[in-house]
CSV table of C-alpha atoms in Angstrom, one decimal:
chain,number,residue,atom,x,y,z
A,1,MET,CA,125.0,155.8,142.2
A,2,LYS,CA,128.0,153.8,143.4
A,3,SER,CA,131.0,155.8,142.1
A,4,GLY,CA,131.6,159.0,140.1
A,5,ARG,CA,129.1,161.5,138.9
A,6,LYS,CA,126.2,160.4,136.7
A,7,ALA,CA,125.2,161.8,133.3
A,8,PRO,CA,121.4,161.8,133.6
A,9,VAL,CA,119.3,160.6,130.7
A,10,PHE,CA,115.6,161.5,130.9
A,11,ALA,CA,112.9,160.1,128.6
A,12,GLY,CA,109.2,160.8,128.3
A,13,GLN,CA,106.4,158.5,127.6
A,14,GLN,CA,107.7,156.7,124.5
A,15,VAL,CA,107.6,153.1,123.2
A,16,MET,CA,111.4,152.8,122.6
A,17,PRO,CA,113.7,152.3,125.5
A,18,ALA,CA,115.4,155.5,126.8
A,19,VAL,CA,118.7,154.0,125.7
A,20,LEU,CA,118.7,151.5,122.8
A,21,LEU,CA,121.5,149.5,121.2
A,22,GLU,CA,120.3,147.8,118.1
A,23,ASN,CA,122.3,145.6,115.8
A,24,VAL,CA,125.7,146.7,117.3
A,25,GLU,CA,128.4,144.9,119.2
A,26,TYR,CA,131.4,145.8,121.3
A,27,TRP,CA,129.5,148.5,123.2
A,28,GLU,CA,129.5,149.4,126.9
A,29,ILE,CA,126.9,151.4,128.7
A,30,ARG,CA,128.2,152.8,132.0
A,31,ASN,CA,127.5,155.4,134.7
A,32,LEU,CA,124.1,156.7,133.4
A,33,GLU,CA,121.0,157.7,135.3
A,34,ILE,CA,117.9,156.7,133.3
A,35,THR,CA,114.2,157.2,133.6
A,36,ASN,CA,111.3,156.7,131.3
A,37,ASP,CA,108.3,158.2,133.0
A,38,ASN,CA,106.0,161.1,132.3
A,39,ASP,CA,104.1,161.0,135.7
A,40,PHE,CA,106.3,160.3,138.8
A,41,SER,CA,103.2,160.1,141.0
A,42,LYS,CA,102.1,156.8,139.3
A,43,LYS,CA,103.6,153.4,139.2
A,44,GLY,CA,103.4,151.5,136.0
A,45,SER,CA,100.8,151.6,133.2
A,46,THR,CA,97.8,149.6,132.1
A,47,GLY,CA,98.2,150.9,128.6
A,48,SER,CA,99.9,149.4,125.6
A,49,GLN,CA,103.3,151.2,125.5
A,50,LEU,CA,106.2,148.9,126.4
A,51,LEU,CA,108.8,151.2,128.0
A,52,SER,CA,112.3,150.3,129.2
A,53,GLY,CA,115.3,152.0,130.7
A,54,ILE,CA,118.0,150.2,128.6
A,55,GLY,CA,117.2,148.0,125.6
A,56,VAL,CA,119.5,145.8,123.5
A,57,ARG,CA,118.2,144.2,120.3
A,58,ILE,CA,119.3,142.1,117.4
A,59,ASP,CA,117.0,142.3,114.3
A,60,ALA,CA,117.4,138.8,113.0
A,61,ASP,CA,115.1,139.5,110.0
A,62,GLN,CA,118.0,141.3,108.3
A,63,PRO,CA,120.4,138.7,106.9
A,64,ALA,CA,123.4,140.8,107.8
A,65,TYR,CA,122.4,140.7,111.5
A,66,ASN,CA,121.4,137.0,111.7
A,67,ARG,CA,124.7,136.1,113.3
A,68,PRO,CA,126.4,136.2,116.8
A,69,PHE,CA,126.9,139.6,118.4
A,70,HIS,CA,129.8,140.1,120.8
A,71,HIS,CA,130.6,142.0,124.0
A,72,ILE,CA,127.7,144.1,125.4
A,73,VAL,CA,128.4,145.5,128.9
A,74,ILE,CA,125.7,147.3,131.0
A,75,ASP,CA,127.4,148.4,134.2
A,76,ASN,CA,127.0,150.8,137.1
A,77,ASN,CA,123.8,152.5,135.9
A,78,TYR,CA,120.9,153.9,138.0
A,79,ILE,CA,117.6,153.0,136.3
A,80,HIS,CA,114.4,154.2,138.0
A,81,ASP,CA,110.8,155.2,137.5
A,82,VAL,CA,110.0,153.4,134.2
A,83,ASP,CA,106.2,153.3,133.6
A,84,GLY,CA,106.0,150.1,131.6
A,85,VAL,CA,102.9,147.9,131.1
A,86,TYR,CA,102.6,145.7,134.2
A,87,ASP,CA,99.3,143.9,134.1
A,88,THR,CA,99.6,142.0,130.9
A,89,ARG,CA,101.8,139.1,129.8
A,90,HIS,CA,104.4,141.4,128.3
A,91,LYS,CA,107.7,140.9,130.1
A,92,GLU,CA,109.8,143.0,127.6
A,93,ASN,CA,109.5,146.3,129.4
A,94,GLY,CA,110.9,147.8,132.6
A,95,GLY,CA,114.6,148.1,133.5
A,96,ILE,CA,117.1,146.3,131.3
A,97,HIS,CA,115.9,144.1,128.4
A,98,VAL,CA,118.1,142.2,125.9
A,99,SER,CA,116.5,140.2,123.1
A,100,VAL,CA,116.7,138.8,119.6
A,101,GLU,CA,113.8,139.9,117.5
A,102,GLY,CA,112.3,138.8,114.2
A,103,THR,CA,109.3,137.6,112.2
A,104,PHE,CA,110.4,134.2,110.9
A,105,ALA,CA,107.3,132.6,109.6
A,106,ASN,CA,108.3,128.9,109.9
A,107,TRP,CA,110.7,126.7,111.7
A,108,ASP,CA,112.7,125.8,108.5
A,109,THR,CA,114.3,129.3,108.5
A,110,PRO,CA,117.6,128.9,110.5
A,111,THR,CA,118.7,131.4,113.0
A,112,TYR,CA,122.3,132.2,114.0
A,113,ALA,CA,121.7,135.4,116.0
A,114,LYS,CA,122.8,135.2,119.6
A,115,TYR,CA,124.8,137.1,122.2
A,116,VAL,CA,128.4,136.2,123.1
A,117,ASP,CA,129.9,137.9,126.2
A,118,LEU,CA,126.9,139.8,127.7
A,119,ARG,CA,127.5,141.3,131.1
A,120,ILE,CA,124.9,143.1,133.2
A,121,THR,CA,126.6,144.2,136.5
A,122,ASN,CA,126.5,146.7,139.3
A,123,ASN,CA,123.2,148.4,138.3
A,124,VAL,CA,120.6,149.8,140.7
A,125,ILE,CA,117.0,149.4,139.4
A,126,GLU,CA,114.0,150.6,141.2
A,127,ARG,CA,110.3,151.5,140.7
A,128,VAL,CA,110.1,149.9,137.2
A,129,SER,CA,107.5,147.9,135.4
A,130,ARG,CA,107.2,145.2,134.5
A,131,THR,CA,110.5,143.4,134.7
A,132,GLY,CA,113.8,144.4,136.3
A,133,ILE,CA,116.3,142.5,134.1
A,134,ARG,CA,115.4,140.2,131.2
A,135,ALA,CA,118.2,138.6,129.2
A,136,ALA,CA,118.3,137.5,126.5
A,137,GLY,CA,115.1,136.1,124.9
A,138,HIS,CA,114.9,134.9,121.3
A,139,ASN,CA,111.7,136.2,119.8
A,140,ASN,CA,112.4,135.7,116.2
A,141,TYR,CA,109.8,133.0,115.3
A,142,VAL,CA,106.2,134.0,114.9
A,143,ASN,CA,105.0,130.5,115.8
A,144,ASN,CA,107.6,129.2,118.2
A,145,GLU,CA,107.9,125.6,119.3
A,146,GLY,CA,107.1,124.3,122.7
A,147,GLY,CA,105.0,127.2,123.9
A,148,PHE,CA,108.1,128.7,125.4
A,149,GLY,CA,110.0,129.7,122.2
A,150,ILE,CA,112.6,126.9,121.9
A,151,THR,CA,113.1,127.0,118.1
A,152,ALA,CA,116.3,129.1,118.1
A,153,THR,CA,118.0,127.1,120.8
A,154,TYR,CA,116.8,123.5,120.7
A,155,ARG,CA,116.5,123.3,116.9
A,156,TYR,CA,119.3,125.6,115.8
A,157,ASN,CA,121.6,125.7,118.9
A,158,ALA,CA,121.7,129.5,119.0
A,159,TRP,CA,122.4,129.6,122.7
A,160,ASN,CA,123.7,132.8,124.2
A,161,GLU,CA,127.1,132.3,125.6
A,162,GLN,CA,129.3,134.0,128.3
A,163,VAL,CA,126.3,135.7,130.0
A,164,TYR,CA,127.1,137.2,133.4
A,165,ILE,CA,124.4,138.9,135.6
A,166,ALA,CA,125.8,140.0,138.9
A,167,HIS,CA,125.9,142.5,141.7
A,168,ASN,CA,122.7,144.3,140.7
A,169,VAL,CA,120.3,145.8,143.3
A,170,LEU,CA,116.6,145.7,142.4
A,171,ASN,CA,113.9,147.2,144.5
A,172,ASP,CA,110.2,147.9,144.0
A,173,ILE,CA,109.8,146.0,140.7
A,174,GLY,CA,106.4,145.7,139.2
A,175,GLY,CA,106.7,142.0,138.3
A,176,ASP,CA,109.7,139.7,137.9
A,177,ALA,CA,113.0,140.9,139.2
A,178,ILE,CA,115.4,138.9,136.9
A,179,ILE,CA,114.4,136.6,134.0
A,180,LEU,CA,117.1,134.5,132.3
A,181,ARG,CA,116.5,132.8,128.9
A,182,ASP,CA,118.2,131.0,126.1
A,183,GLY,CA,121.7,130.8,127.7
A,184,ASP,CA,124.3,128.1,127.9
A,185,GLY,CA,126.7,128.5,130.9
A,186,THR,CA,125.2,131.6,132.3
A,187,ILE,CA,126.1,132.7,135.8
A,188,VAL,CA,123.7,134.8,138.0
A,189,GLU,CA,125.2,135.8,141.3
A,190,HIS,CA,125.3,138.4,144.1
A,191,ASN,CA,122.1,140.1,143.1
A,192,THR,CA,119.6,141.5,145.6
A,193,ALA,CA,115.9,141.8,144.8
A,194,SER,CA,113.3,143.1,147.2
A,195,ARG,CA,109.6,144.2,146.8
A,196,PHE,CA,109.0,142.4,143.5
A,197,GLY,CA,105.7,141.5,141.9
A,198,ASN,CA,103.8,144.2,143.8
A,199,TYR,CA,102.0,145.8,140.8
A,200,VAL,CA,100.8,142.8,138.8
A,201,SER,CA,97.5,141.1,139.5
A,202,GLY,CA,97.5,137.8,141.4
A,203,GLY,CA,96.7,135.8,138.3
A,204,ASN,CA,99.7,137.2,136.4
A,205,ALA,CA,102.4,134.7,137.3
A,206,ILE,CA,105.8,136.2,138.4
A,207,ALA,CA,108.8,135.2,140.4
A,208,GLY,CA,111.9,136.9,141.8
A,209,VAL,CA,114.9,135.4,140.0
A,210,TRP,CA,114.1,132.6,137.5
A,211,LEU,CA,115.0,131.0,134.2
A,212,ALA,CA,113.5,129.0,131.3
A,213,VAL,CA,115.0,127.5,128.1
A,214,SER,CA,118.5,127.4,129.5
A,215,LYS,CA,121.3,124.9,130.2
A,216,ASN,CA,124.4,124.6,132.4
A,217,THR,CA,123.3,127.6,134.5
A,218,ILE,CA,124.5,128.5,138.0
A,219,LEU,CA,122.5,130.9,140.2
A,220,GLN,CA,124.3,131.6,143.5
A,221,PHE,CA,124.7,134.1,146.3
A,222,ASN,CA,121.5,135.9,145.4
A,223,GLU,CA,119.1,137.4,148.0
A,224,VAL,CA,115.4,137.8,147.2
A,225,SER,CA,112.8,139.1,149.7
A,226,HIS,CA,109.4,140.7,150.2
A,227,GLY,CA,107.5,139.3,147.2
A,228,PRO,CA,103.7,139.7,146.7
A,229,SER,CA,101.2,138.7,149.3
A,230,TYR,CA,99.4,136.6,146.7
A,231,ASN,CA,100.3,135.5,143.2
A,232,GLN,CA,99.8,132.5,140.9
A,233,ASP,CA,103.5,131.8,141.4
A,234,GLY,CA,105.1,134.6,143.4
A,235,CYS,CA,108.1,132.7,144.8
A,236,ALA,CA,111.7,134.0,145.2
A,237,PHE,CA,113.1,131.4,142.7
A,238,ASP,CA,111.8,129.1,140.0
A,239,PHE,CA,113.1,126.1,138.1
A,240,ASP,CA,110.8,126.8,135.1
A,241,SER,CA,110.6,124.9,131.8
A,242,TYR,CA,113.1,123.5,129.3
A,243,LEU,CA,116.0,123.5,131.6
A,244,THR,CA,119.1,121.3,131.6
A,245,ASN,CA,121.8,121.2,134.4
A,246,THR,CA,120.5,124.1,136.5
A,247,ILE,CA,122.1,124.8,139.9
A,248,TYR,CA,120.6,127.0,142.6
A,249,GLN,CA,123.1,127.2,145.5
A,250,TYR,CA,124.0,129.5,148.4
A,251,ASN,CA,120.9,131.7,147.8
A,252,TYR,CA,118.9,133.5,150.6
A,253,SER,CA,115.2,133.9,150.4
A,254,HIS,CA,113.3,135.6,153.2
A,255,ASP,CA,109.9,137.2,153.9
A,256,ASN,CA,108.3,135.9,150.7
A,257,PRO,CA,104.6,135.1,151.5
A,258,MET,CA,104.3,132.8,148.5
A,259,GLY,CA,107.4,130.8,149.3
A,260,MET,CA,111.0,130.2,148.2
A,261,MET,CA,110.9,127.9,145.2
A,262,LEU,CA,108.8,126.6,142.3
A,263,LEU,CA,109.8,123.3,140.7
A,264,MET,CA,107.8,123.2,137.5
A,265,GLY,CA,109.0,119.8,136.2
A,266,GLY,CA,110.0,118.3,132.9
A,267,ASN,CA,113.6,119.3,133.3
A,268,ASP,CA,116.9,117.4,133.2
A,269,THR,CA,119.1,117.6,136.4
A,270,ASP,CA,117.6,120.4,138.6
A,271,VAL,CA,119.9,120.9,141.6
A,272,MET,CA,119.0,122.9,144.7
A,273,ARG,CA,121.6,122.9,147.5
A,274,TYR,CA,123.0,125.0,150.3
A,275,ASN,CA,120.2,127.6,150.2
A,276,VAL,CA,118.5,129.3,153.1
A,277,SER,CA,114.8,130.2,153.5
A,278,ILE,CA,113.6,132.2,156.5
A,279,ASN,CA,110.1,133.5,157.2
A,280,ASP,CA,108.8,132.5,153.8
A,281,GLY,CA,105.3,131.2,153.3
A,282,SER,CA,106.5,127.8,152.3
A,283,ALA,CA,109.6,126.1,151.0
A,284,PHE,CA,107.9,125.0,147.7
A,285,ARG,CA,104.8,126.4,146.2
A,286,HIS,CA,104.8,123.9,143.3
A,287,PHE,CA,106.6,120.6,143.5
A,288,SER,CA,106.3,118.6,140.2
A,289,ALA,CA,106.8,114.9,140.0
A,290,ASN,CA,107.4,114.7,136.3
A,291,GLU,CA,111.1,115.6,136.0
A,292,LYS,CA,113.0,114.0,133.1
A,293,THR,CA,115.7,113.0,135.5
A,294,GLY,CA,115.9,113.1,139.3
A,295,ALA,CA,116.0,116.5,140.9
A,296,TYR,CA,118.7,116.8,143.6
A,297,ILE,CA,117.5,118.8,146.6
A,298,TYR,CA,119.8,118.6,149.7
A,299,ASN,CA,121.5,120.6,152.5
A,300,ASN,CA,119.0,123.5,152.4
A,301,LEU,CA,117.7,125.3,155.5
A,302,PHE,CA,114.0,125.9,155.5
Protein backbone atom coordinates (compact mmCIF):
# COMPACT_ATOMS: atom_id res chain seq x y z
CA MET A 1 0.00 0.00 0.00
CA LYS A 2 2.49 2.61 1.17
CA SER A 3 5.67 0.64 1.66
CA GLY A 4 6.78 -2.95 1.42
CA ARG A 5 4.90 -5.94 0.13
CA LYS A 6 1.56 -6.86 1.64
CA ALA A 7 0.50 -10.24 2.94
CA PRO A 8 -3.14 -10.47 1.78
CA VAL A 9 -5.84 -11.72 4.10
CA PHE A 10 -9.08 -12.70 2.38
CA ALA A 11 -12.31 -13.48 4.22
CA GLY A 12 -15.71 -14.57 2.94
CA GLN A 13 -19.14 -13.62 4.18
CA GLN A 14 -18.76 -14.13 7.92
CA VAL A 15 -19.92 -12.38 11.07
CA MET A 16 -16.51 -12.10 12.72
CA PRO A 17 -13.97 -9.55 11.49
CA ALA A 18 -11.44 -10.87 9.03
CA VAL A 19 -8.72 -10.12 11.61
CA LEU A 20 -9.78 -10.16 15.28
CA LEU A 21 -7.88 -9.37 18.47
CA GLU A 22 -9.90 -10.33 21.55
CA ASN A 23 -8.81 -9.95 25.16
CA VAL A 24 -5.16 -9.37 24.27
CA GLU A 25 -2.73 -6.51 24.64
CA TYR A 26 0.69 -5.47 23.33
CA TRP A 27 -0.25 -6.46 19.78
CA GLU A 28 0.53 -4.68 16.51
CA ILE A 29 -1.23 -5.32 13.18
CA ARG A 30 0.81 -3.99 10.27
CA ASN A 31 1.17 -4.27 6.51
CA LEU A 32 -1.85 -6.45 5.72
CA GLU A 33 -4.34 -6.35 2.85
CA ILE A 34 -7.79 -7.27 4.16
CA THR A 35 -11.17 -7.85 2.54
CA ASN A 36 -14.43 -9.30 3.83
CA ASP A 37 -16.64 -9.63 0.79
CA ASN A 38 -18.20 -12.51 -1.10
CA ASP A 39 -19.51 -10.43 -4.00
CA PHE A 40 -17.27 -7.65 -5.27
CA SER A 41 -19.97 -6.43 -7.64
CA LYS A 42 -22.11 -5.20 -4.71
CA LYS A 43 -21.50 -2.53 -2.10
CA GLY A 44 -22.68 -3.20 1.42
CA SER A 45 -25.48 -5.38 2.68
CA THR A 46 -29.02 -4.96 3.94
CA GLY A 47 -28.82 -8.26 5.81
CA SER A 48 -27.98 -8.89 9.45
CA GLN A 49 -24.29 -9.83 9.31
CA LEU A 50 -21.92 -7.31 10.88
CA LEU A 51 -18.66 -7.64 8.96
CA SER A 52 -15.39 -5.81 9.53
CA GLY A 53 -11.83 -5.76 8.29
CA ILE A 54 -10.08 -5.49 11.67
CA GLY A 55 -11.81 -5.88 15.03
CA VAL A 56 -10.41 -5.39 18.53
CA ARG A 57 -12.55 -6.36 21.53
CA ILE A 58 -12.42 -6.64 25.29
CA ASP A 59 -14.95 -9.06 26.80
CA ALA A 60 -15.66 -7.26 30.07
CA ASP A 61 -18.10 -9.98 31.19
CA GLN A 62 -15.12 -12.10 32.19
CA PRO A 63 -13.64 -10.81 35.47
CA ALA A 64 -10.11 -11.48 34.29
CA TYR A 65 -10.62 -9.08 31.39
CA ASN A 66 -12.50 -6.31 33.20
CA ARG A 67 -9.34 -4.24 33.41
CA PRO A 68 -7.26 -1.85 31.26
CA PHE A 69 -5.66 -3.27 28.11
CA HIS A 70 -2.47 -1.70 26.78
CA HIS A 71 -0.73 -0.99 23.48
CA ILE A 72 -2.75 -1.91 20.42
CA VAL A 73 -1.32 -0.63 17.12
CA ILE A 74 -3.09 -0.88 13.73
CA ASP A 75 -0.75 0.59 11.15
CA ASN A 76 -0.18 0.65 7.38
CA ASN A 77 -2.92 -1.76 6.35
CA TYR A 78 -5.05 -1.76 3.21
CA ILE A 79 -8.69 -2.61 4.06
CA HIS A 80 -11.18 -2.69 1.22
CA ASP A 81 -14.44 -4.21 0.02
CA VAL A 82 -16.12 -5.05 3.30
CA ASP A 83 -19.82 -5.82 2.84
CA GLY A 84 -21.13 -4.75 6.23
CA VAL A 85 -24.69 -3.74 7.07
CA TYR A 86 -25.17 -0.15 6.00
CA ASP A 87 -28.83 0.74 6.30
CA THR A 88 -29.42 0.13 10.00
CA ARG A 89 -28.23 1.87 13.13
CA HIS A 90 -25.38 -0.63 13.55
CA LYS A 91 -22.12 1.29 13.40
CA GLU A 92 -19.93 -1.61 14.55
CA ASN A 93 -19.06 -2.93 11.11
CA GLY A 94 -16.93 -1.79 8.21
CA GLY A 95 -13.20 -1.06 8.30
CA ILE A 96 -11.59 -0.92 11.77
CA HIS A 97 -13.63 -1.30 14.96
CA VAL A 98 -12.39 -1.23 18.54
CA SER A 99 -14.79 -1.83 21.44
CA VAL A 100 -15.43 -2.98 24.99
CA GLU A 101 -18.25 -5.53 25.06
CA GLY A 102 -20.37 -7.01 27.83
CA THR A 103 -23.84 -7.76 29.13
CA PHE A 104 -23.84 -6.02 32.52
CA ALA A 105 -27.46 -5.98 33.65
CA ASN A 106 -27.39 -2.93 35.91
CA TRP A 107 -25.40 0.21 36.59
CA ASP A 108 -24.19 -1.00 40.00
CA THR A 109 -21.72 -3.38 38.34
CA PRO A 110 -18.46 -1.44 38.02
CA THR A 111 -16.36 -1.56 34.88
CA TYR A 112 -12.63 -1.07 34.64
CA ALA A 113 -12.09 -2.22 31.05
CA LYS A 114 -10.59 0.37 28.72
CA TYR A 115 -7.77 0.89 26.23
CA VAL A 116 -4.50 2.58 27.11
CA ASP A 117 -2.21 3.41 24.16
CA LEU A 118 -4.35 2.68 21.10
CA ARG A 119 -2.88 3.85 17.78
CA ILE A 120 -4.64 3.65 14.39
CA THR A 121 -2.33 5.14 11.78
CA ASN A 122 -1.39 5.15 8.10
CA ASN A 123 -4.19 2.84 6.92
CA VAL A 124 -6.04 3.03 3.60
CA ILE A 125 -9.71 2.09 3.87
CA GLU A 126 -12.08 2.06 0.91
CA ARG A 127 -15.38 0.59 -0.22
CA VAL A 128 -16.49 -0.49 3.25
CA SER A 129 -19.80 -0.42 5.13
CA ARG A 130 -20.90 0.92 7.42
CA THR A 131 -18.13 2.80 9.25
CA GLY A 132 -14.53 3.42 8.29
CA ILE A 133 -12.97 3.63 11.78
CA ARG A 134 -14.78 3.43 15.12
CA ALA A 135 -12.80 3.59 18.36
CA ALA A 136 -13.37 2.70 21.06
CA GLY A 137 -16.98 2.31 22.20
CA HIS A 138 -17.99 0.88 25.57
CA ASN A 139 -20.93 -1.48 24.97
CA ASN A 140 -20.84 -3.41 28.22
CA TYR A 141 -24.12 -2.30 29.84
CA VAL A 142 -27.42 -3.63 28.52
CA ASN A 143 -29.38 -0.59 29.71
CA ASN A 144 -26.87 2.20 29.38
CA GLU A 145 -27.37 5.66 30.85
CA GLY A 146 -28.04 8.81 28.92
CA GLY A 147 -29.11 7.18 25.67
CA PHE A 148 -25.51 7.36 24.47
CA GLY A 149 -23.89 4.76 26.72
CA ILE A 150 -22.21 6.88 29.39
CA THR A 151 -22.19 4.46 32.32
CA ALA A 152 -18.62 3.19 31.86
CA THR A 153 -17.14 6.66 31.49
CA TYR A 154 -19.19 9.16 33.49
CA ARG A 155 -20.06 6.78 36.33
CA TYR A 156 -16.89 4.64 36.54
CA ASN A 157 -14.30 6.87 34.84
CA ALA A 158 -13.19 4.12 32.45
CA TRP A 159 -12.03 6.56 29.77
CA ASN A 160 -9.75 5.25 27.04
CA GLU A 161 -6.35 6.94 27.26
CA GLN A 162 -3.54 7.74 24.82
CA VAL A 163 -5.67 7.16 21.72
CA TYR A 164 -4.13 8.44 18.49
CA ILE A 165 -5.87 8.26 15.09
CA ALA A 166 -3.81 9.80 12.32
CA HIS A 167 -2.68 9.75 8.69
CA ASN A 168 -5.46 7.41 7.54
CA VAL A 169 -7.02 7.72 4.07
CA LEU A 170 -10.68 6.74 3.76
CA ASN A 171 -12.63 6.70 0.51
CA ASP A 172 -16.06 5.43 -0.54
CA ILE A 173 -17.34 4.74 2.97
CA GLY A 174 -20.93 3.58 3.37
CA GLY A 175 -21.70 5.74 6.40
CA ASP A 176 -19.49 7.55 8.91
CA ALA A 177 -15.79 7.84 8.10
CA ILE A 178 -14.37 8.15 11.65
CA ILE A 179 -16.28 7.86 14.94
CA LEU A 180 -14.52 8.53 18.23
CA ARG A 181 -16.00 7.56 21.60
CA ASP A 182 -15.18 7.24 25.29
CA GLY A 183 -11.71 8.80 25.18
CA ASP A 184 -9.85 11.29 27.35
CA GLY A 185 -7.09 13.23 25.61
CA THR A 186 -7.51 11.66 22.17
CA ILE A 187 -5.83 13.24 19.14
CA VAL A 188 -7.31 12.81 15.64
CA GLU A 189 -5.16 14.42 12.97
CA HIS A 190 -4.02 14.37 9.34
CA ASN A 191 -6.80 12.01 8.19
CA THR A 192 -8.44 12.32 4.77
CA ALA A 193 -12.03 11.16 4.18
CA SER A 194 -13.89 11.44 0.88
CA ARG A 195 -17.15 10.07 -0.49
CA PHE A 196 -18.62 9.11 2.88
CA GLY A 197 -22.26 8.38 3.68
CA ASN A 198 -23.13 7.36 0.16
CA TYR A 199 -24.81 4.00 0.88
CA VAL A 200 -27.06 4.81 3.86
CA SER A 201 -30.57 6.19 3.55
CA GLY A 202 -31.09 9.90 4.10
CA GLY A 203 -32.81 9.26 7.41
CA ASN A 204 -29.85 7.31 8.78
CA ALA A 205 -27.80 10.09 10.39
CA ILE A 206 -24.07 10.07 9.65
CA ALA A 207 -21.13 12.48 9.55
CA GLY A 208 -17.57 12.46 8.27
CA VAL A 209 -15.35 12.74 11.36
CA TRP A 210 -17.11 13.11 14.70
CA LEU A 211 -17.18 12.18 18.36
CA ALA A 212 -19.46 11.62 21.34
CA VAL A 213 -18.92 10.83 25.03
CA SER A 214 -15.37 12.23 25.02
CA LYS A 215 -13.29 14.84 26.79
CA ASN A 216 -10.11 16.82 26.18
CA THR A 217 -10.05 15.91 22.47
CA ILE A 218 -8.19 17.61 19.64
CA LEU A 219 -9.23 17.07 16.02
CA GLN A 220 -6.90 18.89 13.63
CA PHE A 221 -5.48 18.94 10.10
CA ASN A 222 -8.17 16.60 8.77
CA GLU A 223 -9.72 16.90 5.30
CA VAL A 224 -13.30 15.74 4.67
CA SER A 225 -15.09 16.04 1.35
CA HIS A 226 -17.85 14.79 -0.95
CA GLY A 227 -20.41 13.73 1.62
CA PRO A 228 -23.97 12.67 0.76
CA SER A 229 -26.28 14.83 -1.29
CA TYR A 230 -28.93 14.44 1.43
CA ASN A 231 -28.83 13.12 4.97
CA GLN A 232 -30.43 13.82 8.33
CA ASP A 233 -26.99 15.08 9.40
CA GLY A 234 -24.40 14.46 6.69
CA CYS A 235 -21.83 17.14 7.59
CA ALA A 236 -18.06 16.84 7.51
CA PHE A 237 -17.68 17.29 11.29
CA ASP A 238 -19.89 17.06 14.37
CA PHE A 239 -19.77 18.22 17.98
CA ASP A 240 -22.15 15.50 19.13
CA SER A 241 -23.29 14.73 22.70
CA TYR A 242 -21.64 14.39 26.13
CA LEU A 243 -18.47 16.28 25.20
CA THR A 244 -16.08 18.27 27.39
CA ASN A 245 -13.22 20.43 26.10
CA THR A 246 -13.35 19.53 22.40
CA ILE A 247 -11.25 21.41 19.85
CA TYR A 248 -11.72 21.30 16.08
CA GLN A 249 -8.88 23.30 14.53
CA TYR A 250 -7.04 23.59 11.20
CA ASN A 251 -9.46 21.25 9.42
CA TYR A 252 -10.54 21.50 5.78
CA SER A 253 -14.07 20.73 4.61
CA HIS A 254 -15.07 21.02 0.99
CA ASP A 255 -17.76 19.89 -1.44
CA ASN A 256 -20.09 18.60 1.27
CA PRO A 257 -23.69 19.34 0.25
CA MET A 258 -25.03 19.03 3.81
CA GLY A 259 -22.46 21.42 5.24
CA MET A 260 -19.35 21.58 7.36
CA MET A 261 -20.42 21.30 11.02
CA LEU A 262 -23.11 20.07 13.40
CA LEU A 263 -23.23 21.69 16.85
CA MET A 264 -25.62 19.45 18.78
CA GLY A 265 -25.53 21.27 22.13
CA GLY A 266 -25.44 20.25 25.77
CA ASN A 267 -21.64 20.24 25.84
CA ASP A 268 -18.99 21.93 27.93
CA THR A 269 -16.47 24.11 26.03
CA ASP A 270 -16.80 23.33 22.33
CA VAL A 271 -14.06 25.16 20.41
CA MET A 272 -14.05 25.61 16.61
CA ARG A 273 -11.20 27.71 15.23
CA TYR A 274 -8.92 28.14 12.21
CA ASN A 275 -10.97 25.78 9.99
CA VAL A 276 -11.74 26.25 6.30
CA SER A 277 -15.00 25.41 4.50
CA ILE A 278 -15.14 25.74 0.71
CA ASN A 279 -18.05 24.86 -1.56
CA ASP A 280 -20.04 23.27 1.27
CA GLY A 281 -23.83 23.48 1.39
CA SER A 282 -23.68 25.50 4.61
CA ALA A 283 -21.34 26.29 7.48
CA PHE A 284 -23.67 24.75 10.10
CA ARG A 285 -26.52 22.34 9.50
CA HIS A 286 -27.54 22.34 13.15
CA PHE A 287 -26.61 25.12 15.58
CA SER A 288 -27.87 24.44 19.10
CA ALA A 289 -28.41 27.13 21.70
CA ASN A 290 -28.37 24.92 24.79
CA GLU A 291 -24.66 24.48 25.46
CA LYS A 292 -23.65 23.97 29.12
CA THR A 293 -20.98 26.63 28.66
CA GLY A 294 -20.31 29.00 25.81
CA ALA A 295 -19.07 27.57 22.53
CA TYR A 296 -16.06 29.35 21.09
CA ILE A 297 -16.25 29.76 17.30
CA TYR A 298 -13.72 32.14 15.77
CA ASN A 299 -11.23 32.72 12.95
CA ASN A 300 -12.83 30.21 10.58
CA LEU A 301 -13.21 30.73 6.84
CA PHE A 302 -16.60 29.86 5.34
